[in-house]
Short mmCIF file of C-alpha atoms in Angstrom, two decimals:
data_model
loop_
_atom_site.label_atom_id
_atom_site.label_comp_id
_atom_site.label_asym_id
_atom_site.label_seq_id
_atom_site.Cartn_x
_atom_site.Cartn_y
_atom_site.Cartn_z
CA MET A 1 7.73 19.26 -38.87
CA SER A 2 9.52 15.92 -38.92
CA GLY A 3 8.94 13.55 -36.02
CA ALA A 4 12.23 11.70 -36.53
CA SER A 5 14.45 11.28 -33.48
CA VAL A 6 17.62 13.31 -33.33
CA LEU A 7 19.40 10.32 -31.81
CA PHE A 8 18.93 7.84 -34.66
CA ASP A 9 17.41 7.57 -38.13
CA ALA A 10 13.77 6.57 -38.26
CA PRO A 11 13.47 2.94 -39.44
CA GLY A 12 12.07 2.31 -42.86
CA PRO A 13 9.30 -0.15 -43.80
CA ARG A 14 11.65 -3.14 -44.00
CA ALA A 15 13.33 -2.26 -40.70
CA ARG A 16 9.96 -1.88 -38.97
CA LEU A 17 8.86 -5.25 -40.34
CA ARG A 18 12.10 -6.82 -39.12
CA HIS A 19 11.68 -5.30 -35.65
CA ASN A 20 8.10 -6.57 -35.45
CA LEU A 21 9.25 -10.06 -36.38
CA TYR A 22 11.96 -9.92 -33.69
CA SER A 23 9.35 -8.83 -31.14
CA VAL A 24 7.01 -11.68 -32.07
CA LEU A 25 9.91 -14.14 -31.90
CA VAL A 26 10.89 -12.96 -28.41
CA VAL A 27 7.28 -13.21 -27.19
CA VAL A 28 7.01 -16.75 -28.58
CA VAL A 29 10.28 -17.80 -26.92
CA LEU A 30 9.22 -16.34 -23.56
CA ALA A 31 5.79 -17.96 -23.82
CA GLY A 32 7.44 -21.29 -24.63
CA ALA A 33 9.83 -21.00 -21.71
CA GLY A 34 6.94 -20.12 -19.41
CA TRP A 35 4.91 -23.09 -20.60
CA TRP A 36 7.89 -25.42 -20.20
CA LEU A 37 8.39 -24.20 -16.62
CA TYR A 38 4.69 -24.56 -15.82
CA ASP A 39 4.61 -28.07 -17.32
CA ALA A 40 7.68 -29.13 -15.32
CA PHE A 41 6.10 -27.91 -12.06
CA ALA A 42 2.74 -29.48 -12.95
CA GLU A 43 4.42 -32.82 -13.68
CA LYS A 44 5.87 -32.77 -10.16
CA GLY A 45 2.44 -32.00 -8.71
CA GLN A 46 3.30 -28.48 -7.60
CA PHE A 47 -0.07 -27.06 -8.73
CA THR A 48 -2.34 -29.55 -7.05
CA ALA A 49 -5.02 -28.19 -4.75
CA ALA A 50 -3.51 -29.95 -1.73
CA LYS A 51 -0.31 -27.90 -1.96
CA TRP A 52 -2.13 -24.54 -2.30
CA LYS A 53 -4.99 -25.17 0.15
CA PRO A 54 -2.87 -24.29 3.26
CA PHE A 55 -2.65 -20.67 2.08
CA LEU A 56 -6.40 -20.39 2.53
CA GLU A 57 -6.06 -21.16 6.24
CA SER A 58 -5.48 -18.30 8.67
CA GLU A 59 -3.31 -20.48 10.91
CA ILE A 60 -0.61 -20.78 8.21
CA TRP A 61 -0.50 -17.01 7.77
CA GLU A 62 -0.43 -16.33 11.49
CA THR A 63 2.27 -18.94 12.12
CA TYR A 64 4.61 -18.35 9.19
CA LEU A 65 3.90 -15.62 6.64
CA LEU A 66 2.64 -12.71 8.75
CA PRO A 67 5.53 -12.88 11.28
CA GLY A 68 7.93 -13.08 8.34
CA LEU A 69 6.25 -10.12 6.65
CA GLU A 70 6.46 -8.15 9.89
CA GLY A 71 10.18 -8.93 10.16
CA THR A 72 10.78 -7.86 6.54
CA LEU A 73 8.88 -4.59 6.92
CA THR A 74 10.50 -3.79 10.28
CA ALA A 75 14.03 -4.25 8.94
CA ALA A 76 13.19 -2.44 5.69
CA VAL A 77 11.60 0.63 7.31
CA ILE A 78 14.40 1.11 9.84
CA SER A 79 17.05 0.54 7.17
CA ILE A 80 15.44 2.92 4.67
CA ILE A 81 15.11 5.72 7.22
CA GLY A 82 18.66 5.24 8.48
CA SER A 83 20.07 5.01 4.95
CA LEU A 84 18.32 8.21 3.87
CA VAL A 85 19.54 10.14 6.91
CA PHE A 86 23.18 9.02 6.74
CA GLY A 87 23.16 9.10 2.94
CA MET A 88 22.08 12.74 2.96
CA ILE A 89 24.72 13.61 5.55
CA PHE A 90 27.60 11.94 3.75
CA GLY A 91 26.42 13.17 0.35
CA ILE A 92 26.57 16.75 1.61
CA LEU A 93 29.89 16.17 3.37
CA ARG A 94 31.37 15.00 0.07
CA LEU A 95 30.59 18.48 -1.30
CA SER A 96 32.21 20.30 1.62
CA ASP A 97 34.56 23.23 0.98
CA HIS A 98 37.08 21.62 3.34
CA THR A 99 39.37 19.13 1.63
CA TRP A 100 39.89 16.94 4.69
CA VAL A 101 36.11 16.61 5.21
CA ARG A 102 35.62 15.55 1.58
CA TRP A 103 38.50 13.08 1.86
CA VAL A 104 37.26 11.45 5.07
CA ALA A 105 33.65 11.27 3.84
CA GLY A 106 34.76 9.90 0.47
CA THR A 107 36.93 7.22 2.09
CA ILE A 108 34.09 6.06 4.33
CA VAL A 109 31.63 5.97 1.42
CA GLU A 110 33.96 4.01 -0.86
CA LEU A 111 34.80 1.48 1.86
CA ALA A 112 31.12 0.98 2.71
CA ARG A 113 30.25 0.43 -0.96
CA ALA A 114 33.02 -2.12 -1.39
CA ILE A 115 31.87 -4.48 1.38
CA PRO A 116 29.31 -7.16 0.35
CA VAL A 117 26.14 -6.79 2.40
CA LEU A 118 25.90 -10.48 3.33
CA ILE A 119 29.48 -10.62 4.60
CA LEU A 120 28.85 -7.47 6.61
CA MET A 121 25.72 -8.99 8.15
CA ILE A 122 27.54 -12.16 9.16
CA PHE A 123 30.47 -10.18 10.59
CA LEU A 124 28.24 -7.84 12.61
CA PHE A 125 26.14 -10.77 13.87
CA ALA A 126 29.28 -12.49 15.16
CA VAL A 127 30.64 -9.30 16.75
CA PHE A 128 27.36 -8.42 18.43
CA GLY A 129 27.05 -11.96 19.76
CA ASP A 130 30.61 -12.08 21.12
CA TYR A 131 30.40 -8.72 22.91
CA ASP A 132 26.71 -8.82 23.96
CA LEU A 133 26.03 -5.43 22.39
CA PHE A 134 22.33 -6.21 21.88
CA PRO A 135 19.78 -8.50 23.56
CA SER A 136 19.93 -12.03 22.20
CA ASP A 137 16.51 -11.75 20.54
CA GLN A 138 17.58 -8.56 18.73
CA LEU A 139 21.01 -9.65 17.49
CA ALA A 140 19.87 -10.70 14.03
CA LEU A 141 17.70 -7.59 13.52
CA ALA A 142 20.52 -5.29 14.60
CA ALA A 143 23.01 -6.98 12.26
CA VAL A 144 20.61 -6.85 9.30
CA VAL A 145 19.61 -3.22 9.84
CA ILE A 146 23.11 -1.86 10.50
CA ALA A 147 24.60 -3.74 7.55
CA LEU A 148 21.89 -2.43 5.22
CA ILE A 149 22.29 1.12 6.54
CA ILE A 150 26.08 1.07 6.09
CA TYR A 151 25.92 -0.15 2.51
CA ASN A 152 22.86 1.72 1.25
CA SER A 153 23.73 5.02 2.91
CA ALA A 154 26.99 4.94 0.91
CA VAL A 155 25.05 4.42 -2.32
CA ILE A 156 22.52 7.13 -1.44
CA ALA A 157 25.38 9.50 -0.61
CA GLU A 158 26.60 9.17 -4.20
CA ILE A 159 23.06 9.70 -5.49
CA VAL A 160 22.74 12.87 -3.40
CA ARG A 161 26.12 14.16 -4.49
CA ALA A 162 25.34 13.52 -8.16
CA GLY A 163 21.87 15.07 -7.82
CA ILE A 164 23.21 18.28 -6.28
CA LYS A 165 26.07 18.59 -8.75
CA SER A 166 23.66 18.13 -11.67
CA LEU A 167 21.93 21.43 -10.85
CA PRO A 168 22.94 24.49 -12.89
CA LYS A 169 25.89 26.33 -11.37
CA GLY A 170 24.13 29.61 -11.96
CA GLN A 171 21.83 28.96 -9.02
CA THR A 172 24.77 28.55 -6.65
CA GLU A 173 26.46 31.66 -8.02
CA ALA A 174 23.27 33.71 -7.70
CA ALA A 175 22.72 32.53 -4.13
CA VAL A 176 26.30 33.40 -3.19
CA ALA A 177 25.89 36.82 -4.80
CA LEU A 178 22.81 37.40 -2.65
CA GLY A 179 24.84 36.60 0.46
CA LEU A 180 23.42 33.22 1.43
CA ARG A 181 25.53 31.07 3.72
CA LYS A 182 26.52 27.56 2.62
CA ASN A 183 23.94 25.88 4.84
CA GLN A 184 21.20 28.22 3.57
CA LEU A 185 22.22 27.56 -0.02
CA MET A 186 22.02 23.81 0.56
CA ARG A 187 18.79 23.89 2.59
CA LEU A 188 16.78 26.43 0.62
CA ILE A 189 18.04 26.18 -2.94
CA LEU A 190 19.88 22.98 -3.81
CA LEU A 191 18.36 20.15 -1.76
CA PRO A 192 14.67 20.85 -2.60
CA GLN A 193 15.46 20.69 -6.32
CA ALA A 194 17.92 17.81 -6.07
CA ILE A 195 15.49 15.61 -4.12
CA THR A 196 12.90 15.90 -6.87
CA ALA A 197 15.50 15.07 -9.53
CA MET A 198 16.99 12.09 -7.71
CA LEU A 199 13.73 10.62 -6.37
CA PRO A 200 13.57 7.80 -8.98
CA ALA A 201 17.10 6.69 -8.07
CA LEU A 202 16.26 6.86 -4.37
CA VAL A 203 13.16 4.72 -4.91
CA SER A 204 15.23 2.12 -6.76
CA GLN A 205 17.60 1.98 -3.81
CA MET A 206 14.70 1.62 -1.37
CA VAL A 207 13.48 -1.37 -3.37
CA VAL A 208 17.00 -2.82 -3.11
CA VAL A 209 16.86 -2.37 0.68
CA LEU A 210 13.52 -4.15 0.84
CA LYS A 211 14.79 -7.09 -1.20
CA ASP A 212 18.11 -7.31 0.64
CA THR A 213 16.33 -7.94 3.94
CA ALA A 214 15.96 -11.51 2.61
CA LEU A 215 19.70 -11.96 3.17
CA GLY A 216 18.94 -11.99 6.88
CA TYR A 217 17.89 -15.64 6.67
CA GLN A 218 21.61 -16.50 6.68
CA ILE A 219 21.90 -15.20 10.25
CA THR A 220 18.59 -16.68 11.49
CA TYR A 221 16.63 -13.45 11.12
CA VAL A 222 12.91 -14.18 10.79
CA GLU A 223 11.84 -12.49 7.54
CA LEU A 224 9.44 -13.37 4.73
CA VAL A 225 11.68 -15.64 2.64
CA ARG A 226 12.83 -17.62 5.68
CA SER A 227 9.26 -17.99 6.88
CA GLY A 228 8.17 -19.17 3.44
CA GLN A 229 10.93 -21.78 3.39
CA GLN A 230 9.97 -22.97 6.86
CA GLU A 231 6.33 -23.28 5.82
CA GLY A 232 7.33 -25.17 2.67
CA ALA A 233 9.54 -27.55 4.61
CA SER A 234 6.80 -28.18 7.15
CA LEU A 235 3.98 -28.86 4.67
CA GLN A 236 6.09 -30.17 1.75
CA ASN A 237 4.97 -27.39 -0.60
CA THR A 238 8.17 -25.36 -0.98
CA ILE A 239 7.54 -24.19 -4.56
CA PRO A 240 4.00 -22.84 -3.88
CA ALA A 241 5.28 -21.20 -0.69
CA LEU A 242 8.09 -19.42 -2.52
CA ILE A 243 5.68 -18.35 -5.28
CA VAL A 244 3.40 -16.79 -2.65
CA VAL A 245 6.42 -15.08 -1.04
CA ALA A 246 7.50 -13.78 -4.45
CA LEU A 247 4.03 -12.35 -5.10
CA ILE A 248 4.04 -10.61 -1.72
CA MET A 249 7.50 -9.11 -2.35
CA ILE A 250 6.50 -7.96 -5.84
CA SER A 251 3.38 -6.32 -4.38
CA LEU A 252 5.43 -4.51 -1.74
CA ASN A 253 7.92 -3.26 -4.32
CA MET A 254 5.15 -2.08 -6.64
CA ALA A 255 3.43 -0.29 -3.76
CA LEU A 256 6.67 1.45 -2.83
CA SER A 257 7.28 2.49 -6.45
CA PHE A 258 3.70 3.76 -6.79
CA LEU A 259 4.02 5.78 -3.59
CA ALA A 260 7.27 7.35 -4.76
CA THR A 261 5.87 8.09 -8.23
CA THR A 262 2.87 9.82 -6.70
CA LEU A 263 5.14 11.84 -4.42
CA GLU A 264 7.35 12.83 -7.35
CA LYS A 265 4.36 14.02 -9.37
CA ARG A 266 3.14 16.13 -6.46
CA LEU A 267 6.56 17.67 -5.96
CA ARG A 268 6.85 18.50 -9.65
CA SER A 269 3.31 19.93 -9.80
CA ARG A 270 4.03 22.14 -6.77
CA LYS A 271 7.23 23.27 -8.43
CA LYS A 272 5.36 24.20 -11.63
CA GLY A 273 2.51 25.78 -9.73
CA GLY A 274 4.58 28.74 -8.68
CA ALA A 275 7.65 29.51 -6.68
CA THR A 276 7.37 30.49 -3.05
CA VAL A 277 8.51 34.07 -2.49
CA LEU A 278 10.77 34.33 0.52
CA ALA A 279 11.01 37.50 2.51
CA ALA A 280 14.27 39.19 1.61
CA ASP A 281 15.15 40.12 5.16
CA SER A 282 14.69 36.49 6.28
CA ILE A 283 17.53 35.46 3.96
CA LEU A 284 19.86 38.35 3.41
CA ALA A 285 19.81 40.04 6.77
CA ASP A 286 20.99 36.83 8.41
CA ALA A 287 23.41 35.93 5.63
CA ALA A 288 25.19 39.19 5.22
CA PRO A 289 25.74 40.89 8.60
CA GLY A 290 25.97 44.64 8.36
CA VAL A 291 23.89 44.89 5.19
CA ASP A 292 20.47 46.45 5.66
CA ILE A 293 18.44 45.76 2.55
CA THR A 294 15.42 47.66 3.89
CA LYS A 295 17.15 50.97 3.27
CA LYS A 296 16.41 52.52 -0.06
#
């Protein structure tokens, strides 16, 4: 049996040699660029022990980095939860049988997606400050969180809609034939399968939320990037500080991706392990009034 891909012809010996040469060339170019960057930083004294020693002191972490990390995680967690909730709601509303519901939900989603997050943060920060809608020490957090929820819930709504619509239509038709109501169809049949299918896209959007919390520094929100810049300005080691911040952010994103990958594998293994048999009267008796399926 041939192992050739159905999408393209398998490369021959010359093509494989050419691809290997291209790969080696790219690696050499990247290594050269990395060395040039390292040499430029080293020439400016950015890798001296004096500039990295402060990160071994607990006072620096307690004063700058840990409060910034706390601010980043606080904004990210609240924004992710809010985005998932509202994204699920609007994604389902966009699939409503009522035209006016689909139109209103679609208009809100498209408007929310069209507004740049940073502009939305600045606008909300100004509005909240003018009308005293939040305590003064919570203005920046509220603006960051609400702006991230508005934008990312719109994106997640599209992910949810696409995930549900990607499922085979036969499942919906079979559920309707059995007498399930629309909410039962969505809750018991479509959403459990769609969530597993769209989990990678949801994780990517969660990573975007985590990274976009850094935009809060424009409205004085204390998060990790702002704290790193403040530490760098105070101790004159901005480049090392930003490198440390970058490593922390990369670690957080990798941890989030690992958690989601593990969850996806468990969901898929449970799905393969066997379907849960639902009692017929728990579904049909409620869905189709007047039909008694217990009678033979």
